[in-house]
XYZ file of C-alpha atoms in Angstrom:
610
model
C 0.000 0.000 0.000
C 1.146 3.556 -0.661
C 1.723 6.128 2.052
C -1.453 7.959 1.056
C -3.506 4.759 1.320
C -2.097 4.035 4.762
C -2.887 7.556 5.953
C -6.409 7.361 4.580
C -6.989 3.913 6.067
C -5.721 4.766 9.558
C -7.577 8.062 9.593
C -10.848 6.458 8.492
C -10.634 3.697 11.100
C -10.084 6.253 13.860
C -12.888 8.538 12.659
C -15.319 5.645 12.233
C -14.469 4.245 15.674
C -15.019 7.494 17.546
C -17.935 8.561 15.356
C -19.743 5.269 15.989
C -19.303 5.680 19.740
C -20.617 9.241 19.602
C -23.651 8.101 17.584
C -24.306 5.238 19.992
C -24.163 7.665 22.901
C -26.708 9.924 21.253
C -28.985 6.971 20.479
C -28.472 5.575 24.008
C -27.568 2.114 22.762
C -24.416 0.042 23.450
C -21.601 1.170 21.165
C -21.054 -2.321 19.768
C -24.453 -2.242 18.103
C -23.128 0.601 15.928
C -19.427 -0.342 15.720
C -19.884 -3.829 14.261
C -22.074 -2.972 11.243
C -20.092 0.217 10.550
C -16.825 -1.733 10.498
C -18.331 -4.442 8.301
C -19.708 -1.875 5.836
C -16.412 0.034 5.773
C -14.456 -3.124 5.027
C -16.844 -4.055 2.218
C -16.933 -0.615 0.592
C -13.471 0.866 1.228
C -10.341 -1.108 0.349
C -8.044 1.131 2.403
C -9.731 0.193 5.703
C -8.525 -3.417 5.713
C -6.280 -3.802 8.816
C -4.440 -6.823 7.445
C -3.333 -4.770 4.450
C -2.497 -1.765 6.626
C -0.553 -3.603 9.334
C 0.327 -6.951 7.777
C 1.772 -9.485 10.236
C 1.675 -6.909 13.057
C -2.135 -6.926 13.182
C -2.625 -10.050 15.354
C 0.094 -9.197 17.933
C -1.230 -5.650 18.253
C -4.749 -6.987 18.827
C -3.433 -9.267 21.599
C -1.583 -6.421 23.338
C -4.598 -4.122 23.028
C -6.820 -6.748 24.666
C -4.250 -7.065 27.471
C -4.569 -3.336 28.206
C -8.361 -3.700 28.275
C -8.192 -6.593 30.730
C -5.709 -4.726 32.956
C -8.164 -1.858 33.205
C -10.924 -4.350 34.032
C -8.734 -5.827 36.772
C -8.305 -2.380 38.345
C -12.033 -2.345 39.076
C -12.168 -5.765 40.781
C -12.292 -5.515 44.578
C -11.457 -8.893 46.140
C -12.982 -7.799 49.443
C -16.405 -7.812 47.804
C -15.987 -11.263 46.200
C -17.159 -13.366 49.121
C -19.863 -15.733 50.210
C -22.451 -16.716 47.620
C -21.149 -14.101 45.193
C -17.756 -15.813 45.004
C -19.356 -19.246 44.692
C -21.514 -18.140 41.770
C -18.619 -16.450 39.963
C -16.356 -19.496 40.260
C -19.109 -21.788 39.047
C -20.008 -19.532 36.138
C -16.407 -19.679 34.958
C -15.619 -23.387 35.115
C -19.127 -24.724 34.469
C -19.691 -22.088 31.801
C -16.478 -22.972 29.969
C -17.189 -26.708 30.032
C -20.875 -26.592 29.114
C -20.619 -23.782 26.530
C -17.545 -25.265 24.867
C -18.984 -28.773 24.694
C -22.500 -27.909 23.524
C -21.242 -25.226 21.139
C -18.888 -27.742 19.534
C -21.571 -30.426 19.197
C -23.969 -28.044 17.429
C -21.457 -26.102 15.321
C -20.234 -29.103 13.310
C -23.578 -30.130 11.757
C -25.099 -26.649 11.728
C -22.200 -24.845 10.032
C -21.030 -27.817 7.999
C -17.473 -27.764 9.306
C -15.047 -30.435 10.418
C -14.904 -31.614 13.997
C -11.564 -29.852 14.522
C -12.932 -26.512 13.302
C -16.027 -27.036 15.484
C -13.843 -27.593 18.557
C -12.057 -24.332 17.769
C -15.253 -22.273 17.476
C -16.614 -23.918 20.632
C -13.509 -22.794 22.539
C -13.756 -19.261 21.130
C -17.398 -18.776 22.117
C -16.949 -19.560 25.833
C -15.873 -15.982 26.578
C -18.057 -13.013 27.456
C -16.067 -9.956 28.509
C -16.289 -6.786 30.642
C -16.024 -4.570 27.574
C -19.455 -5.766 26.458
C -21.109 -6.626 29.759
C -20.031 -3.387 31.464
C -21.704 -0.975 29.015
C -24.842 -3.127 28.912
C -25.087 -3.143 32.706
C -24.558 0.613 32.649
C -27.774 0.926 30.659
C -29.690 -1.666 32.679
C -28.554 -0.591 36.196
C -29.137 -3.957 37.924
C -28.722 -4.439 41.659
C -25.186 -4.115 42.980
C -24.604 -7.797 43.769
C -25.858 -8.887 40.366
C -23.662 -6.344 38.636
C -20.591 -7.495 40.557
C -21.194 -11.137 39.650
C -21.487 -10.431 35.927
C -18.509 -8.037 35.825
C -16.323 -10.526 37.704
C -17.377 -13.352 35.415
C -16.626 -11.352 32.281
C -13.268 -10.101 33.563
C -12.012 -13.545 34.627
C -13.418 -15.713 31.849
C -11.739 -13.673 29.097
C -8.132 -14.697 29.908
C -9.255 -18.274 30.613
C -10.989 -18.380 27.234
C -7.974 -16.838 25.498
C -5.622 -19.466 26.896
C -8.097 -22.255 26.143
C -8.393 -21.008 22.563
C -4.616 -21.045 22.151
C -4.362 -24.612 23.494
C -7.165 -25.850 21.252
C -5.579 -24.118 18.268
C -2.251 -25.883 18.782
C -3.997 -29.204 19.373
C -6.006 -28.846 16.169
C -2.946 -27.872 14.146
C -1.036 -30.859 15.522
C -3.947 -32.991 14.203
C -3.225 -35.647 16.757
C -5.374 -34.373 19.590
C -3.696 -34.252 22.939
C -4.495 -36.759 25.626
C -6.379 -35.357 28.594
C -3.290 -35.404 30.769
C -1.193 -33.618 28.165
C -3.864 -30.993 27.530
C -4.307 -30.386 31.244
C -0.552 -30.053 31.698
C -0.346 -27.514 28.881
C -3.244 -25.535 30.327
C -1.621 -25.453 33.757
C 1.685 -24.459 32.174
C -0.011 -21.541 30.420
C -1.709 -20.453 33.626
C 1.622 -20.694 35.443
C 3.429 -18.541 32.877
C 0.648 -15.963 32.948
C 0.524 -15.890 36.742
C 4.313 -15.636 36.981
C 4.321 -12.790 34.454
C 1.579 -11.087 36.442
C 3.608 -11.450 39.650
C 6.703 -9.960 37.988
C 4.641 -7.137 36.526
C 2.992 -6.453 39.890
C 6.399 -6.254 41.569
C 7.549 -3.858 38.855
C 4.485 -1.662 39.365
C 5.009 -1.745 43.135
C 8.566 -0.482 42.648
C 7.458 2.227 40.234
C 4.431 3.418 42.190
C 5.412 2.678 45.782
C 9.188 3.068 45.857
C 9.821 5.678 43.156
C 6.449 7.384 43.735
C 6.117 8.587 40.185
C 3.935 11.557 39.376
C 0.426 11.097 38.010
C 1.433 11.393 34.358
C 4.573 9.242 34.651
C 2.791 6.760 36.913
C 0.023 6.276 34.375
C 2.350 5.860 31.404
C 4.520 3.496 33.501
C 1.470 1.315 34.127
C 0.705 1.227 30.408
C 4.303 0.372 29.474
C 4.528 -2.323 32.167
C 1.331 -4.034 31.054
C 2.280 -4.008 27.375
C 5.856 -5.154 28.087
C 4.910 -7.999 30.417
C 2.049 -9.169 28.168
C 4.343 -9.167 25.133
C 6.994 -11.228 26.962
C 4.410 -13.755 28.178
C 2.940 -14.103 24.675
C 6.430 -14.786 23.318
C 6.838 -17.611 25.825
C 3.344 -19.016 25.263
C 0.403 -17.761 23.212
C -2.206 -15.586 24.969
C -0.673 -15.949 28.444
C -0.262 -12.166 28.399
C -4.023 -11.890 29.021
C -3.675 -13.722 32.340
C -0.695 -11.577 33.314
C -2.652 -8.396 32.564
C -5.606 -9.378 34.768
C -3.262 -10.448 37.602
C -1.462 -7.086 37.432
C -4.746 -5.194 37.534
C -5.961 -7.221 40.505
C -2.685 -6.642 42.339
C -2.715 -2.884 41.835
C -6.352 -2.670 42.920
C -6.087 -4.870 46.011
C -2.538 -4.953 47.428
C -2.084 -2.627 50.435
C 0.364 0.204 49.988
C -0.076 0.561 46.227
C 0.013 4.340 45.735
C -1.822 4.395 42.415
C -1.951 7.781 40.662
C -5.497 9.059 40.249
C -5.508 8.806 36.469
C -8.281 6.292 35.821
C -9.997 8.698 33.384
C -6.946 8.343 31.110
C -7.250 4.560 31.114
C -10.997 4.753 30.552
C -10.435 7.021 27.552
C -7.675 4.772 26.207
C -9.788 1.622 26.614
C -12.753 3.269 24.908
C -10.548 4.249 21.956
C -8.951 0.790 21.765
C -12.338 -0.895 21.769
C -13.575 1.264 18.943
C -10.458 0.665 16.861
C -10.506 -3.099 17.460
C -14.144 -3.625 16.587
C -13.951 -1.493 13.455
C -10.744 -3.245 12.361
C -11.863 -6.815 13.069
C -15.318 -6.248 11.561
C -13.661 -4.901 8.424
C -11.922 -8.265 7.890
C -15.313 -10.002 7.493
C -16.397 -9.919 3.846
C -19.964 -10.157 2.527
C -18.937 -13.215 0.506
C -17.806 -15.056 3.651
C -21.238 -14.495 5.246
C -23.247 -15.726 2.275
C -23.679 -19.322 3.454
C -22.883 -18.788 7.120
C -25.162 -16.097 8.517
C -28.343 -18.189 8.866
C -26.699 -21.244 10.532
C -24.684 -18.852 12.746
C -27.912 -17.193 13.864
C -29.187 -20.648 14.798
C -26.014 -21.232 16.816
C -26.465 -17.872 18.563
C -30.088 -18.710 19.394
C -29.000 -22.057 20.880
C -26.356 -20.346 23.020
C -28.807 -17.701 24.241
C -31.928 -19.810 24.809
C -30.464 -23.147 25.921
C -26.800 -23.009 26.928
C -26.668 -19.832 29.017
C -29.861 -20.532 31.020
C -28.548 -24.044 31.724
C -25.216 -22.655 32.950
C -27.008 -20.081 35.126
C -29.287 -22.677 36.724
C -26.445 -25.055 37.580
C -24.124 -22.266 38.783
C -26.653 -20.718 41.170
C -27.945 -23.935 42.786
C -27.763 -23.782 46.566
C -27.111 -20.021 46.715
C -29.186 -17.189 48.170
C -29.721 -15.495 44.808
C -33.330 -14.660 44.128
C -35.263 -16.153 41.256
C -35.066 -12.838 39.410
C -31.291 -12.605 39.851
C -30.841 -16.139 38.549
C -33.049 -15.380 35.584
C -31.086 -12.267 34.673
C -27.763 -14.119 34.889
C -29.284 -16.563 32.405
C -30.049 -13.645 30.079
C -26.658 -11.928 30.002
C -23.823 -13.532 28.036
C -22.891 -11.325 25.071
C -19.727 -12.117 23.171
C -17.146 -9.362 22.817
C -13.657 -8.341 21.853
C -11.787 -11.466 23.030
C -14.050 -13.705 20.945
C -13.490 -11.434 17.944
C -9.732 -11.216 18.511
C -9.198 -14.959 18.967
C -11.402 -15.785 15.986
C -9.455 -13.350 13.817
C -6.113 -14.776 14.945
C -6.811 -18.518 14.972
C -9.077 -18.862 11.931
C -6.366 -17.581 9.598
C -3.907 -20.152 10.947
C -6.377 -23.013 10.576
C -7.222 -21.966 7.026
C -3.518 -22.023 6.198
C -3.330 -25.580 7.609
C -6.218 -26.687 5.399
C -8.626 -27.501 8.249
C -12.092 -28.113 6.804
C -14.556 -25.330 7.543
C -11.952 -23.094 9.179
C -12.852 -20.235 6.843
C -16.309 -20.147 8.471
C -15.014 -19.520 11.983
C -14.513 -15.733 11.775
C -17.781 -14.882 9.953
C -19.749 -17.235 12.230
C -18.252 -15.672 15.371
C -18.940 -12.217 13.904
C -22.626 -13.116 13.455
C -22.820 -14.517 17.000
C -21.280 -11.340 18.422
C -23.665 -9.098 16.476
C -26.684 -11.235 17.377
C -25.923 -11.546 21.103
C -24.946 -7.908 21.593
C -27.991 -6.676 19.695
C -30.399 -9.047 21.441
C -29.127 -8.397 24.945
C -28.659 -4.686 24.263
C -32.255 -4.228 23.152
C -33.936 -6.533 25.679
C -31.824 -6.532 28.852
C -33.493 -3.461 30.377
C -36.988 -4.829 29.833
C -36.001 -8.265 31.143
C -34.391 -6.743 34.241
C -37.514 -4.701 34.980
C -39.719 -7.739 34.472
C -37.577 -9.787 36.850
C -37.428 -6.982 39.423
C -33.640 -6.727 39.568
C -33.228 -3.071 38.563
C -31.834 -0.668 41.148
C -34.511 1.725 42.383
C -34.858 4.803 40.199
C -34.975 6.997 43.281
C -31.941 9.202 43.830
C -29.119 7.814 45.954
C -27.090 10.843 47.112
C -23.693 10.747 48.781
C -23.265 13.483 51.377
C -19.636 14.265 52.228
C -19.303 15.830 55.661
C -20.184 15.008 59.266
C -21.165 18.265 60.928
C -24.506 18.283 62.791
C -26.360 20.178 60.064
C -25.046 17.788 57.393
C -26.176 14.759 59.406
C -29.594 16.347 59.903
C -29.744 16.923 56.140
C -29.079 13.217 55.624
C -31.820 12.334 58.124
C -34.287 14.627 56.360
C -33.499 13.146 52.949
C -33.771 9.620 54.329
C -37.126 10.475 55.925
C -38.276 11.652 52.484
C -37.675 8.148 51.133
C -34.178 8.371 49.665
C -31.346 5.879 50.171
C -28.697 8.191 51.622
C -24.991 7.388 51.880
C -22.604 9.561 53.905
C -18.844 9.864 54.232
C -16.855 11.761 56.859
C -13.147 11.891 57.571
C -13.050 12.339 61.354
C -14.008 9.477 63.656
C -16.232 11.769 65.773
C -18.186 12.736 62.668
C -18.406 9.128 61.497
C -19.814 8.097 64.876
C -22.401 10.886 64.583
C -23.466 9.483 61.204
C -23.753 5.953 62.636
C -25.880 7.145 65.539
C -28.227 8.869 63.095
C -28.866 5.502 61.436
C -27.456 6.520 58.024
C -25.331 4.203 55.907
C -21.668 5.158 56.190
C -19.371 4.768 53.178
C -16.211 2.868 54.199
C -12.686 3.571 53.036
C -11.037 6.603 51.554
C -13.411 8.661 49.437
C -10.979 9.679 46.710
C -9.374 6.235 46.648
C -12.779 4.625 46.195
C -13.622 6.964 43.330
C -10.342 6.857 41.445
C -9.899 3.138 42.024
C -13.346 2.257 40.744
C -14.347 0.684 44.042
C -17.841 -0.529 44.576
C -18.560 2.025 47.341
C -19.654 4.496 44.680
C -21.820 2.040 42.741
C -25.308 3.401 42.245
C -24.525 6.899 43.530
C -26.612 9.401 41.577
C -25.061 12.603 42.941
C -22.321 13.721 45.328
C -22.716 16.734 47.627
C -19.465 18.043 49.152
C -20.426 19.777 52.398
C -17.269 19.892 54.511
C -15.800 22.957 56.225
C -12.706 22.769 53.992
C -13.480 24.776 50.859
C -10.314 23.666 49.076
C -11.087 20.007 49.781
C -14.601 20.456 48.400
C -13.275 22.090 45.252
C -10.513 19.546 44.603
C -12.745 16.574 45.417
C -15.329 17.912 42.962
C -12.707 17.858 40.206
C -11.480 14.351 41.074
C -14.913 12.799 41.573
C -16.437 14.268 38.443
C -16.724 11.406 35.971
C -16.382 8.743 38.690
C -20.079 8.706 39.566
C -23.183 8.299 37.459
C -24.603 11.708 38.296
C -23.388 15.194 39.083
C -20.975 16.463 41.731
C -21.928 19.562 43.739
C -20.079 21.555 46.398
C -20.742 24.336 48.847
C -19.769 27.786 47.684
C -16.657 29.341 49.230
C -17.190 32.557 51.257
C -16.480 35.789 49.431
C -13.549 36.488 51.762
C -12.158 32.964 51.438
C -8.378 32.676 51.577
C -8.442 29.260 49.951
C -5.805 28.369 47.393
C -8.142 26.537 45.009
C -11.810 26.988 45.924
C -12.272 30.629 44.825
C -10.947 29.834 41.359
C -12.656 26.548 40.460
C -16.092 26.564 38.885
C -18.471 23.650 38.844
C -21.895 22.966 40.304
C -22.189 25.262 43.358
C -24.979 24.524 45.818
C -27.562 26.916 47.221
C -27.250 30.683 47.163
C -24.025 32.633 47.198
C -24.497 33.432 50.905
C -25.179 29.854 52.052
C -21.604 28.839 52.794
C -20.382 26.494 55.519
C -19.772 29.320 58.047
C -23.335 30.537 57.419
C -24.811 27.080 58.041
C -22.737 26.652 61.189
C -23.651 30.079 62.573
C -27.373 29.738 61.869
C -27.408 26.252 63.369
C -25.921 27.611 66.568
C -28.699 30.215 66.545
C -31.369 27.492 66.491
C -31.996 26.884 62.796
C -32.702 23.315 61.705
C -32.790 21.270 58.523
C -36.183 19.649 58.095
C -38.475 18.279 55.410
C -41.964 19.583 54.673
C -44.500 18.100 52.253
C -45.660 20.343 49.456
C -49.384 20.712 48.919
C -51.153 22.199 51.936
C -51.599 25.876 52.546
C -48.836 28.001 54.009
C -49.437 31.717 54.011
C -46.515 33.962 53.110
C -44.744 35.085 56.250
C -45.965 32.147 58.364
C -43.408 30.386 60.482
C -42.338 26.925 59.356
C -43.133 24.383 62.037
C -43.213 20.606 62.075
C -46.334 19.476 60.258
C -46.554 22.617 58.113
C -46.494 22.218 54.330
C -45.188 24.308 51.475
C -47.392 25.097 48.487
C -46.100 26.159 45.045
C -45.598 29.904 45.085
C -45.550 30.179 48.869
C -42.859 32.399 50.388
C -40.603 31.441 53.239
C -40.382 33.542 56.339
C -37.293 35.763 56.485
C -34.257 33.643 57.273
C -35.746 30.410 55.862
C -34.106 28.828 52.781
C -35.100 26.043 50.426
C -32.215 23.551 49.987
C -33.645 20.584 48.072
C -36.857 19.284 46.564
C -37.469 15.543 46.764
C -39.837 14.826 43.896
C -42.688 12.386 44.328
C -40.908 9.949 41.970
C -37.775 9.973 44.170
C -35.617 12.391 42.193
C -33.600 14.919 44.180
C -33.369 18.473 42.817
C -30.947 20.789 44.638
C -31.119 24.568 44.754
C -28.222 25.796 42.638
C -26.432 29.133 42.691
C -28.807 30.915 40.262
C -31.651 28.421 39.808
C -34.324 27.259 42.224
C -36.531 24.252 41.378
C -40.272 24.902 41.540
C -42.194 22.772 44.037
C -45.085 20.620 42.816
C -47.809 18.785 44.735
C -46.450 15.564 46.182
C -42.893 16.878 46.537
C -41.033 17.226 49.818
C -39.187 20.468 50.470
C -35.991 20.227 52.525
C -35.472 23.550 54.275
C -33.055 25.393 56.519
C -35.441 27.111 58.883
C -36.165 27.715 62.562
C -37.889 24.772 64.175
C -37.196 21.266 65.313
C -34.361 19.347 63.783
C -34.863 16.427 61.434
C -34.740 13.857 64.267
C -37.503 15.677 66.139
C -35.302 17.154 68.882
C -35.670 20.853 69.726
C -32.806 23.219 68.950
C -30.399 23.787 71.793
């Protein structure tokens, strides 16, 4: 290819990858539903987009290293402390039972359905055992299932990918050898691959510990050092044994996320951006290698294979894996309806099918197009139906707001009590032990751990949080935490305004979502609380004449005025949404809402002001 063709091809792949993700975001559908057909169409219509022509022999190794980076990022979000009890049992069963049952049944059906040899059928059966966090994660983001269910599916996808990659490599070598390994020999090879991957992961983890803990690299250098370490270790492991770099990558991610003393730079947004870009590039590139001619006699049988995997195999695996656990019937049903195939299936199919075709294995040319059809079918089916199925099974997290209040002063705790009394699931975090004890005594759920570490490390403490309200006395902390937390939670991040005479280093100069009016700063809340003010909730709907005092049992009607000194802080809507008063905009109350006010009267727990 000429230089101009290479430039055009690389530029088009990048534009199509990002453009497809932007379009998917606007349509509110998983990106894969757009990426796969766009890549297929581009490969069929534009010769310059073909990755094998652009990169030649480097294409397959680059795909393997890119998948390693993706799995490392997935490992960073896996908290071993939360993999316990029935959750751990289900995850372990889903992996080993899922691999055995899916591989065996997929092989038995693929041979007659796709008209391929037994050796090619074994290969496609091994490829289709994987799921993957890169597909499951975005789907669960749309569905919003309960926390335990989400953890199970993310753990399964993150751990089954490297297992499936190694299994695919072993099956590939066995098929090429044409002799079929004895069970003992195959088991020994599998264990050897796991050992090499685990050893590489241990070496890589020690390297990261030295870089991050001993050298204490800056955020930028620490992030690039992580990327270089993962790519270097994965490449070395793959040289020693095919696809063992995937195991090493997951082990390194788990180590960084869970080992004590790992001072990880707070640069997860960089990795999230990189992974998003890599996913787009991989799916466009791999889809472009599938030609319309290769699908001509494969697409209908492959759809039958996908239907068998979705309607028979996955429900069977879910039933067996959840026997004897405390999962509800709805949770078991949803696990049986969530097994989309993703990037590892596409990458292994692209890599191994070409080698089997070169060896003259019968039906090997059908592996990549068949896997492509299965990926498209499963992602589309689950993407379009998962939300409805989750609602039908009753496993969706409540749509009501789940705010995180940061701070432990008396008025902040009373705010949490008032919001909880209005029907919200409130989570609080405070740094000082005295404040944390105050939160516990108020009966409000207390977020464990370090707030910023939980956010930047992707810990489960922030799962399901719809908004964060930074209400501490430290204006600079509020401002900096707002910057760090933004993008780490599903909703918005708000902070108290800094006083006009603030001497803070950061707070006066950082914008963002500022709560309440310009005069309602932390010193104002503290002073007015000492003067007898209280935070309390009042239902909207009954009459309250302008100028009347707000007392327990009173109600606020749309258009009513507050007595001088009273301030509206939040409106809890009748559907459970929480609307804060912002610095320039005040939400209008409607019948059925609950107004949370700072006003003279009894505090939220019913006690009189001191």
